[in-house]
């Protein structure tokens, strides 16, 4: 009886919510007279938001890669939230697996010679590739998240090849905290200079060069280091051997 | 039908087959490897759709990290589904 009443109530609530949402217009019917207020230039334009990003993104952020311009500059606060979510996930995995580790120690077996030698040769190159991806995030496709994931996969290679290997927790934590502090610190400097968070306060420089686009490379290096150390921490919690 | 469409159709059919294997297989290690194949083909499709950054992320996280962690978890529990 109670269940039936609850189900009917829930259905009624959903119907009311649906009718309420049906009254709200999302977007504009006539795409021709679309009005977008641009806070940076303080004027009305008829461009839609994506068209504005494609047309003005290079001038407003200095970044050649428009995806990076959106992710780090226009939607920089979202990226800070994403990095925080990843940090929480890494912390959760670490805390759960730590209790599990203490109860039971793992037996380990050596990998074969081919894997050991190949991983020794490849490790540096994979780290270099990951660093290239996030250092050139504002010029070529890629950025902090892919670069960090590539760096974490190079550490995974070491975990597979050498069962006794484990990354130092202290240096992982230091790298992660410093990267997070850099991100928030750059945002706060922007708040001091131009009165809004994550303002691009450095000079843009010449587009398509390494030192261009103001604070975007700094933020992307910080995101890359942070994602790399967090994912390495997850891999370490899952596969590492504590002595 | 141009070449792009043919190649992407073949890849999508292979992806569906791999996903079915992952869902139906009783051997958990082959199910995990089939999941890795799904991620790998997804990353190839992302590359064909001109999103190389998403392709790199998908290949390293989907086919690399999560596959390794899943196989490690299976190694420490049971391999065959009852």
mmCIF file of C-alpha atoms in Angstrom:
data_model
loop_
_atom_site.group_PDB
_atom_site.id
_atom_site.type_symbol
_atom_site.label_atom_id
_atom_site.label_comp_id
_atom_site.label_asym_id
_atom_site.label_seq_id
_atom_site.Cartn_x
_atom_site.Cartn_y
_atom_site.Cartn_z
ATOM 1 C CA UNK A 1 0.000 0.000 0.000
ATOM 2 C CA UNK A 2 2.696 2.460 1.117
ATOM 3 C CA UNK A 3 4.778 1.568 -1.896
ATOM 4 C CA UNK A 4 1.923 2.165 -4.318
ATOM 5 C CA UNK A 5 1.203 5.590 -2.753
ATOM 6 C CA UNK A 6 4.913 6.486 -2.948
ATOM 7 C CA UNK A 7 5.090 5.403 -6.589
ATOM 8 C CA UNK A 8 1.987 7.457 -7.505
ATOM 9 C CA UNK A 9 3.400 10.494 -5.647
ATOM 10 C CA UNK A 10 6.748 10.145 -7.424
ATOM 11 C CA UNK A 11 5.040 9.895 -10.830
ATOM 12 C CA UNK A 12 2.949 13.000 -10.036
ATOM 13 C CA UNK A 13 6.034 14.950 -8.978
ATOM 14 C CA UNK A 14 7.822 13.988 -12.200
ATOM 15 C CA UNK A 15 4.789 15.023 -14.288
ATOM 16 C CA UNK A 16 4.643 18.419 -12.526
ATOM 17 C CA UNK A 17 8.405 18.911 -12.985
ATOM 18 C CA UNK A 18 8.158 17.945 -16.646
ATOM 19 C CA UNK A 19 5.301 20.408 -17.252
ATOM 20 C CA UNK A 20 7.273 23.124 -15.453
ATOM 21 C CA UNK A 21 10.415 22.494 -17.524
ATOM 22 C CA UNK A 22 8.373 22.423 -20.732
ATOM 23 C CA UNK A 23 7.527 26.098 -20.175
ATOM 24 C CA UNK A 24 11.171 27.236 -20.021
ATOM 25 C CA UNK A 25 12.714 28.103 -23.395
ATOM 26 C CA UNK A 26 16.238 26.784 -23.898
ATOM 27 C CA UNK A 27 18.210 28.701 -26.501
ATOM 28 C CA UNK A 28 16.702 30.923 -29.140
ATOM 29 C CA UNK A 29 14.151 30.024 -31.808
ATOM 30 C CA UNK A 30 15.475 32.397 -34.428
ATOM 31 C CA UNK A 31 19.169 31.684 -34.840
ATOM 32 C CA UNK A 32 19.478 34.799 -37.015
ATOM 33 C CA UNK A 33 18.833 37.372 -34.275
ATOM 34 C CA UNK A 34 20.802 35.605 -31.584
ATOM 35 C CA UNK A 35 22.202 38.091 -29.086
ATOM 36 C CA UNK A 36 25.272 37.247 -27.105
ATOM 37 C CA UNK A 37 26.646 39.685 -24.579
ATOM 38 C CA UNK A 38 30.443 39.754 -24.631
ATOM 39 C CA UNK A 39 31.712 40.812 -21.177
ATOM 40 C CA UNK A 40 35.339 41.255 -22.292
ATOM 41 C CA UNK A 41 34.600 43.746 -25.066
ATOM 42 C CA UNK A 42 31.407 44.997 -23.336
ATOM 43 C CA UNK A 43 29.140 44.853 -26.382
ATOM 44 C CA UNK A 44 26.319 42.840 -27.978
ATOM 45 C CA UNK A 45 27.130 40.494 -30.868
ATOM 46 C CA UNK A 46 24.939 38.359 -33.087
ATOM 47 C CA UNK A 47 27.319 35.375 -32.977
ATOM 48 C CA UNK A 48 26.364 32.232 -31.133
ATOM 49 C CA UNK A 49 28.825 31.163 -28.435
ATOM 50 C CA UNK A 50 30.654 28.471 -30.496
ATOM 51 C CA UNK A 51 30.916 30.794 -33.494
ATOM 52 C CA UNK A 52 32.340 33.466 -31.220
ATOM 53 C CA UNK A 53 34.944 31.016 -29.842
ATOM 54 C CA UNK A 54 36.012 30.008 -33.342
ATOM 55 C CA UNK A 55 36.213 33.586 -34.594
ATOM 56 C CA UNK A 56 37.654 35.470 -31.615
ATOM 57 C CA UNK A 57 39.298 32.716 -29.551
ATOM 58 C CA UNK A 58 42.772 33.319 -30.929
ATOM 59 C CA UNK A 59 42.635 37.077 -30.267
ATOM 60 C CA UNK A 60 41.101 36.830 -26.818
ATOM 61 C CA UNK A 61 43.283 34.049 -25.374
ATOM 62 C CA UNK A 62 46.338 33.910 -27.649
ATOM 63 C CA UNK A 63 46.036 30.132 -27.870
ATOM 64 C CA UNK A 64 46.311 28.467 -31.285
ATOM 65 C CA UNK A 65 44.426 25.373 -30.136
ATOM 66 C CA UNK A 66 40.808 26.463 -29.673
ATOM 67 C CA UNK A 67 39.950 23.397 -27.562
ATOM 68 C CA UNK A 68 42.611 24.458 -25.054
ATOM 69 C CA UNK A 69 41.353 28.051 -25.196
ATOM 70 C CA UNK A 70 37.893 26.828 -24.167
ATOM 71 C CA UNK A 71 39.067 24.298 -21.568
ATOM 72 C CA UNK A 72 41.652 26.443 -19.776
ATOM 73 C CA UNK A 73 40.613 30.039 -20.443
ATOM 74 C CA UNK A 74 36.866 30.398 -21.051
ATOM 75 C CA UNK A 75 35.969 27.385 -18.870
ATOM 76 C CA UNK A 76 38.972 27.462 -16.530
ATOM 77 C CA UNK A 77 36.889 27.156 -13.392
ATOM 78 C CA UNK A 78 35.324 23.919 -14.710
ATOM 79 C CA UNK A 79 38.801 22.482 -15.224
ATOM 80 C CA UNK A 80 39.688 23.297 -11.608
ATOM 81 C CA UNK A 81 36.559 21.350 -10.560
ATOM 82 C CA UNK A 82 37.492 18.384 -12.770
ATOM 83 C CA UNK A 83 40.981 18.224 -11.300
ATOM 84 C CA UNK A 84 39.448 18.308 -7.814
ATOM 85 C CA UNK A 85 37.112 15.399 -8.685
ATOM 86 C CA UNK A 86 40.111 13.381 -9.885
ATOM 87 C CA UNK A 87 41.934 14.218 -6.637
ATOM 88 C CA UNK A 88 38.963 12.930 -4.588
ATOM 89 C CA UNK A 89 38.837 9.698 -6.638
ATOM 90 C CA UNK A 90 42.570 9.145 -6.123
ATOM 91 C CA UNK A 91 42.230 9.804 -2.381
ATOM 92 C CA UNK A 92 39.329 7.341 -2.149
ATOM 93 C CA UNK A 93 41.205 4.559 -3.954
ATOM 94 C CA UNK A 94 44.280 5.209 -1.819
ATOM 95 C CA UNK A 95 42.388 5.016 1.475
ATOM 96 C CA UNK A 96 40.426 1.863 0.548
ATOM 97 C CA UNK A 97 43.416 -0.027 -0.859
ATOM 98 C CA UNK A 98 45.676 0.982 2.037
ATOM 99 C CA UNK A 99 43.508 -0.916 4.544
ATOM 100 C CA UNK A 100 43.435 -3.904 2.200
ATOM 101 C CA UNK A 101 47.229 -3.828 1.851
ATOM 102 C CA UNK A 102 47.922 -3.889 5.549
ATOM 103 C CA UNK A 103 46.096 -7.176 6.038
ATOM 104 C CA UNK A 104 47.779 -9.231 3.383
ATOM 105 C CA UNK A 105 51.187 -9.102 1.743
ATOM 106 C CA UNK A 106 51.517 -10.089 -1.865
ATOM 107 C CA UNK A 107 53.733 -12.735 -3.416
ATOM 108 C CA UNK A 108 55.773 -11.369 -6.321
ATOM 109 C CA UNK A 109 57.349 -12.979 -9.362
ATOM 110 C CA UNK A 110 59.960 -11.518 -11.707
ATOM 111 C CA UNK A 111 58.909 -10.481 -15.219
ATOM 112 C CA UNK A 112 60.894 -11.937 -18.114
ATOM 113 C CA UNK A 113 64.028 -10.323 -19.569
ATOM 114 C CA UNK A 114 62.335 -8.920 -22.691
ATOM 115 C CA UNK A 115 59.804 -6.934 -20.675
ATOM 116 C CA UNK A 116 62.452 -5.671 -18.236
ATOM 117 C CA UNK A 117 64.849 -4.438 -20.942
ATOM 118 C CA UNK A 118 62.154 -2.945 -23.168
ATOM 119 C CA UNK A 119 60.548 -1.066 -20.295
ATOM 120 C CA UNK A 120 63.961 0.306 -19.270
ATOM 121 C CA UNK A 121 64.461 1.629 -22.814
ATOM 122 C CA UNK A 122 60.929 2.958 -23.320
ATOM 123 C CA UNK A 123 60.280 4.567 -19.917
ATOM 124 C CA UNK A 124 62.142 7.809 -20.620
ATOM 125 C CA UNK A 125 60.675 8.221 -24.084
ATOM 126 C CA UNK A 126 57.092 7.763 -22.863
ATOM 127 C CA UNK A 127 57.648 10.360 -20.095
ATOM 128 C CA UNK A 128 59.124 12.707 -22.709
ATOM 129 C CA UNK A 129 56.072 12.191 -24.964
ATOM 130 C CA UNK A 130 53.674 12.946 -22.079
ATOM 131 C CA UNK A 131 55.619 16.094 -21.157
ATOM 132 C CA UNK A 132 55.587 17.170 -24.825
ATOM 133 C CA UNK A 133 51.798 16.737 -24.954
ATOM 134 C CA UNK A 134 51.121 18.985 -21.979
ATOM 135 C CA UNK A 135 53.861 21.568 -22.604
ATOM 136 C CA UNK A 136 52.535 22.125 -26.145
ATOM 137 C CA UNK A 137 48.891 22.006 -25.035
ATOM 138 C CA UNK A 138 48.132 25.487 -26.373
ATOM 139 C CA UNK A 139 49.695 24.772 -29.799
ATOM 140 C CA UNK A 140 48.961 21.155 -30.767
ATOM 141 C CA UNK A 141 46.098 18.769 -29.921
ATOM 142 C CA UNK A 142 46.435 17.467 -26.405
ATOM 143 C CA UNK A 143 46.885 19.057 -23.028
ATOM 144 C CA UNK A 144 47.105 18.345 -19.333
ATOM 145 C CA UNK A 145 44.773 15.359 -19.129
ATOM 146 C CA UNK A 146 46.209 13.262 -22.021
ATOM 147 C CA UNK A 147 49.770 14.147 -20.987
ATOM 148 C CA UNK A 148 49.169 13.127 -17.396
ATOM 149 C CA UNK A 149 47.560 9.865 -18.509
ATOM 150 C CA UNK A 150 50.550 9.049 -20.745
ATOM 151 C CA UNK A 151 52.971 9.719 -17.844
ATOM 152 C CA UNK A 152 50.907 7.466 -15.568
ATOM 153 C CA UNK A 153 50.993 4.688 -18.194
ATOM 154 C CA UNK A 154 54.793 4.911 -18.301
ATOM 155 C CA UNK A 155 54.830 4.293 -14.545
ATOM 156 C CA UNK A 156 52.405 1.390 -15.102
ATOM 157 C CA UNK A 157 55.046 -0.126 -17.434
ATOM 158 C CA UNK A 158 57.585 -0.006 -14.590
ATOM 159 C CA UNK A 159 55.092 -1.626 -12.198
ATOM 160 C CA UNK A 160 54.527 -4.453 -14.700
ATOM 161 C CA UNK A 161 58.224 -5.009 -15.402
ATOM 162 C CA UNK A 162 59.581 -4.726 -11.871
ATOM 163 C CA UNK A 163 57.159 -6.204 -9.323
ATOM 164 C CA UNK A 164 59.100 -4.721 -6.415
ATOM 165 C CA UNK A 165 59.084 -1.188 -7.808
ATOM 166 C CA UNK A 166 56.992 1.417 -6.056
ATOM 167 C CA UNK A 167 56.831 5.175 -6.500
ATOM 168 C CA UNK A 168 57.744 7.318 -3.536
ATOM 169 C CA UNK A 169 54.553 8.550 -1.926
ATOM 170 C CA UNK A 170 56.130 11.655 -0.511
ATOM 171 C CA UNK A 171 57.352 12.989 -3.867
ATOM 172 C CA UNK A 172 54.021 12.113 -5.535
ATOM 173 C CA UNK A 173 52.167 14.059 -2.852
ATOM 174 C CA UNK A 174 54.573 17.021 -3.109
ATOM 175 C CA UNK A 175 54.237 17.159 -6.918
ATOM 176 C CA UNK A 176 50.439 16.946 -6.732
ATOM 177 C CA UNK A 177 50.098 19.616 -4.038
ATOM 178 C CA UNK A 178 52.507 22.009 -5.751
ATOM 179 C CA UNK A 179 50.642 21.625 -9.070
ATOM 180 C CA UNK A 180 47.278 22.271 -7.417
ATOM 181 C CA UNK A 181 48.673 25.302 -5.568
ATOM 182 C CA UNK A 182 50.094 26.656 -8.839
ATOM 183 C CA UNK A 183 46.688 26.400 -10.523
ATOM 184 C CA UNK A 184 44.866 28.153 -7.669
ATOM 185 C CA UNK A 185 47.704 30.667 -7.210
ATOM 186 C CA UNK A 186 47.644 31.714 -10.887
ATOM 187 C CA UNK A 187 43.878 32.135 -10.584
ATOM 188 C CA UNK A 188 44.248 34.269 -7.450
ATOM 189 C CA UNK A 189 46.893 36.498 -9.097
ATOM 190 C CA UNK A 190 44.383 37.055 -11.897
ATOM 191 C CA UNK A 191 41.819 38.006 -9.247
ATOM 192 C CA UNK A 192 44.266 40.571 -7.818
ATOM 193 C CA UNK A 193 45.290 42.005 -11.212
ATOM 194 C CA UNK A 194 41.973 42.189 -13.068
ATOM 195 C CA UNK A 195 39.339 41.420 -10.418
ATOM 196 C CA UNK A 196 38.242 38.090 -11.807
ATOM 197 C CA UNK A 197 39.451 34.576 -11.126
ATOM 198 C CA UNK A 198 41.838 32.932 -13.663
ATOM 199 C CA UNK A 199 42.301 36.142 -15.655
ATOM 200 C CA UNK A 200 44.930 35.774 -18.393
ATOM 201 C CA UNK A 201 47.274 38.480 -17.072
ATOM 202 C CA UNK A 202 50.531 37.614 -18.885
ATOM 203 C CA UNK A 203 51.301 39.021 -22.377
ATOM 204 C CA UNK A 204 50.039 36.778 -25.188
ATOM 205 C CA UNK A 205 53.202 36.875 -27.310
ATOM 206 C CA UNK A 206 53.314 35.603 -30.884
ATOM 207 C CA UNK A 207 50.753 32.881 -31.677
ATOM 208 C CA UNK A 208 52.159 29.435 -32.658
ATOM 209 C CA UNK A 209 55.289 29.965 -30.515
ATOM 210 C CA UNK A 210 56.010 28.031 -27.330
ATOM 211 C CA UNK A 211 55.949 31.067 -25.036
ATOM 212 C CA UNK A 212 52.569 32.444 -25.995
ATOM 213 C CA UNK A 213 48.983 32.501 -24.731
ATOM 214 C CA UNK A 214 49.813 34.018 -21.335
ATOM 215 C CA UNK A 215 48.975 31.795 -18.354
ATOM 216 C CA UNK A 216 47.557 28.858 -20.383
ATOM 217 C CA UNK A 217 50.880 26.924 -20.628
ATOM 218 C CA UNK A 218 51.536 27.418 -16.899
ATOM 219 C CA UNK A 219 48.079 26.083 -15.980
ATOM 220 C CA UNK A 220 48.369 23.162 -18.400
ATOM 221 C CA UNK A 221 51.773 22.117 -17.052
ATOM 222 C CA UNK A 222 50.266 22.223 -13.549
ATOM 223 C CA UNK A 223 47.256 20.140 -14.681
ATOM 224 C CA UNK A 224 49.556 17.648 -16.426
ATOM 225 C CA UNK A 225 51.743 17.139 -13.340
ATOM 226 C CA UNK A 226 48.676 16.869 -11.120
ATOM 227 C CA UNK A 227 46.850 14.327 -13.303
ATOM 228 C CA UNK A 228 50.052 12.328 -13.803
ATOM 229 C CA UNK A 229 50.801 12.082 -10.095
ATOM 230 C CA UNK A 230 47.179 11.293 -9.201
ATOM 231 C CA UNK A 231 46.855 8.466 -11.749
ATOM 232 C CA UNK A 232 50.283 7.146 -10.722
ATOM 233 C CA UNK A 233 49.002 7.184 -7.136
ATOM 234 C CA UNK A 234 45.955 5.117 -8.183
ATOM 235 C CA UNK A 235 48.175 2.608 -10.041
ATOM 236 C CA UNK A 236 50.495 2.468 -7.030
ATOM 237 C CA UNK A 237 47.612 1.827 -4.637
ATOM 238 C CA UNK A 238 46.380 -0.998 -6.859
ATOM 239 C CA UNK A 239 49.633 -2.732 -7.811
ATOM 240 C CA UNK A 240 52.361 -1.491 -5.515
ATOM 241 C CA UNK A 241 54.070 -3.805 -3.038
ATOM 242 C CA UNK A 242 54.553 -2.565 0.486
ATOM 243 C CA UNK A 243 57.421 -4.186 2.368
ATOM 244 C CA UNK B 1 30.098 4.674 -49.880
ATOM 245 C CA UNK B 2 33.546 6.162 -49.577
ATOM 246 C CA UNK B 3 36.561 4.660 -47.861
ATOM 247 C CA UNK B 4 35.986 6.531 -44.573
ATOM 248 C CA UNK B 5 32.499 5.074 -44.219
ATOM 249 C CA UNK B 6 33.601 1.514 -45.046
ATOM 250 C CA UNK B 7 36.486 1.610 -42.564
ATOM 251 C CA UNK B 8 34.366 3.109 -39.806
ATOM 252 C CA UNK B 9 31.581 0.556 -40.391
ATOM 253 C CA UNK B 10 34.100 -2.303 -40.124
ATOM 254 C CA UNK B 11 35.536 -0.781 -36.935
ATOM 255 C CA UNK B 12 32.093 -0.266 -35.381
ATOM 256 C CA UNK B 13 31.058 -3.871 -36.144
ATOM 257 C CA UNK B 14 34.332 -5.138 -34.617
ATOM 258 C CA UNK B 15 33.661 -2.938 -31.566
ATOM 259 C CA UNK B 16 30.150 -4.398 -31.156
ATOM 260 C CA UNK B 17 31.515 -7.956 -31.411
ATOM 261 C CA UNK B 18 34.176 -7.173 -28.796
ATOM 262 C CA UNK B 19 31.543 -5.652 -26.491
ATOM 263 C CA UNK B 20 29.353 -8.779 -26.847
ATOM 264 C CA UNK B 21 32.366 -10.991 -26.046
ATOM 265 C CA UNK B 22 33.068 -8.842 -22.972
ATOM 266 C CA UNK B 23 29.496 -9.217 -21.776
ATOM 267 C CA UNK B 24 29.020 -12.931 -22.502
ATOM 268 C CA UNK B 25 32.432 -14.491 -21.856
ATOM 269 C CA UNK B 26 32.768 -16.686 -18.774
ATOM 270 C CA UNK B 27 36.542 -16.267 -18.720
ATOM 271 C CA UNK B 28 36.969 -12.909 -16.967
ATOM 272 C CA UNK B 29 40.456 -12.265 -18.349
ATOM 273 C CA UNK B 30 39.244 -12.562 -21.953
ATOM 274 C CA UNK B 31 36.284 -10.322 -21.032
ATOM 275 C CA UNK B 32 38.712 -7.684 -19.704
ATOM 276 C CA UNK B 33 40.853 -7.925 -22.854
ATOM 277 C CA UNK B 34 37.707 -7.544 -24.981
ATOM 278 C CA UNK B 35 36.958 -4.349 -23.021
ATOM 279 C CA UNK B 36 40.474 -3.175 -23.886
ATOM 280 C CA UNK B 37 39.762 -3.904 -27.566
ATOM 281 C CA UNK B 38 36.564 -1.804 -27.340
ATOM 282 C CA UNK B 39 38.603 1.123 -25.940
ATOM 283 C CA UNK B 40 41.296 0.699 -28.595
ATOM 284 C CA UNK B 41 38.774 0.764 -31.463
ATOM 285 C CA UNK B 42 37.036 3.742 -29.841
ATOM 286 C CA UNK B 43 40.364 5.586 -29.795
ATOM 287 C CA UNK B 44 40.938 4.766 -33.496
ATOM 288 C CA UNK B 45 37.450 6.127 -34.250
ATOM 289 C CA UNK B 46 38.191 9.304 -32.258
ATOM 290 C CA UNK B 47 41.356 9.731 -34.309
ATOM 291 C CA UNK B 48 39.412 9.274 -37.554
ATOM 292 C CA UNK B 49 36.894 11.889 -36.392
ATOM 293 C CA UNK B 50 39.817 14.348 -35.966
ATOM 294 C CA UNK B 51 40.014 14.423 -32.184
ATOM 295 C CA UNK B 52 43.608 13.239 -31.596
ATOM 296 C CA UNK B 53 43.708 14.540 -28.004
ATOM 297 C CA UNK B 54 40.674 12.448 -27.016
ATOM 298 C CA UNK B 55 42.211 9.485 -28.880
ATOM 299 C CA UNK B 56 45.423 9.707 -26.798
ATOM 300 C CA UNK B 57 43.432 9.889 -23.559
ATOM 301 C CA UNK B 58 41.180 6.981 -24.510
ATOM 302 C CA UNK B 59 44.104 4.793 -25.583
ATOM 303 C CA UNK B 60 46.176 5.407 -22.441
ATOM 304 C CA UNK B 61 43.361 5.289 -19.873
ATOM 305 C CA UNK B 62 40.879 2.875 -21.485
ATOM 306 C CA UNK B 63 43.246 0.401 -23.095
ATOM 307 C CA UNK B 64 46.201 0.904 -20.715
ATOM 308 C CA UNK B 65 45.516 1.804 -17.105
ATOM 309 C CA UNK B 66 42.004 0.410 -16.566
ATOM 310 C CA UNK B 67 42.799 -2.846 -18.401
ATOM 311 C CA UNK B 68 45.892 -3.404 -16.247
ATOM 312 C CA UNK B 69 43.988 -2.644 -13.035
ATOM 313 C CA UNK B 70 41.113 -4.970 -14.043
ATOM 314 C CA UNK B 71 43.453 -7.856 -14.913
ATOM 315 C CA UNK B 72 45.269 -7.309 -11.627
ATOM 316 C CA UNK B 73 41.966 -7.471 -9.717
ATOM 317 C CA UNK B 74 40.985 -10.689 -11.571
ATOM 318 C CA UNK B 75 44.374 -12.252 -10.803
ATOM 319 C CA UNK B 76 43.731 -11.759 -7.087
ATOM 320 C CA UNK B 77 40.165 -13.105 -7.091
ATOM 321 C CA UNK B 78 38.816 -15.825 -9.434
ATOM 322 C CA UNK B 79 39.290 -16.150 -13.161
ATOM 323 C CA UNK B 80 36.168 -18.157 -14.129
ATOM 324 C CA UNK B 81 32.650 -16.874 -13.701
ATOM 325 C CA UNK B 82 30.348 -19.400 -11.981
#
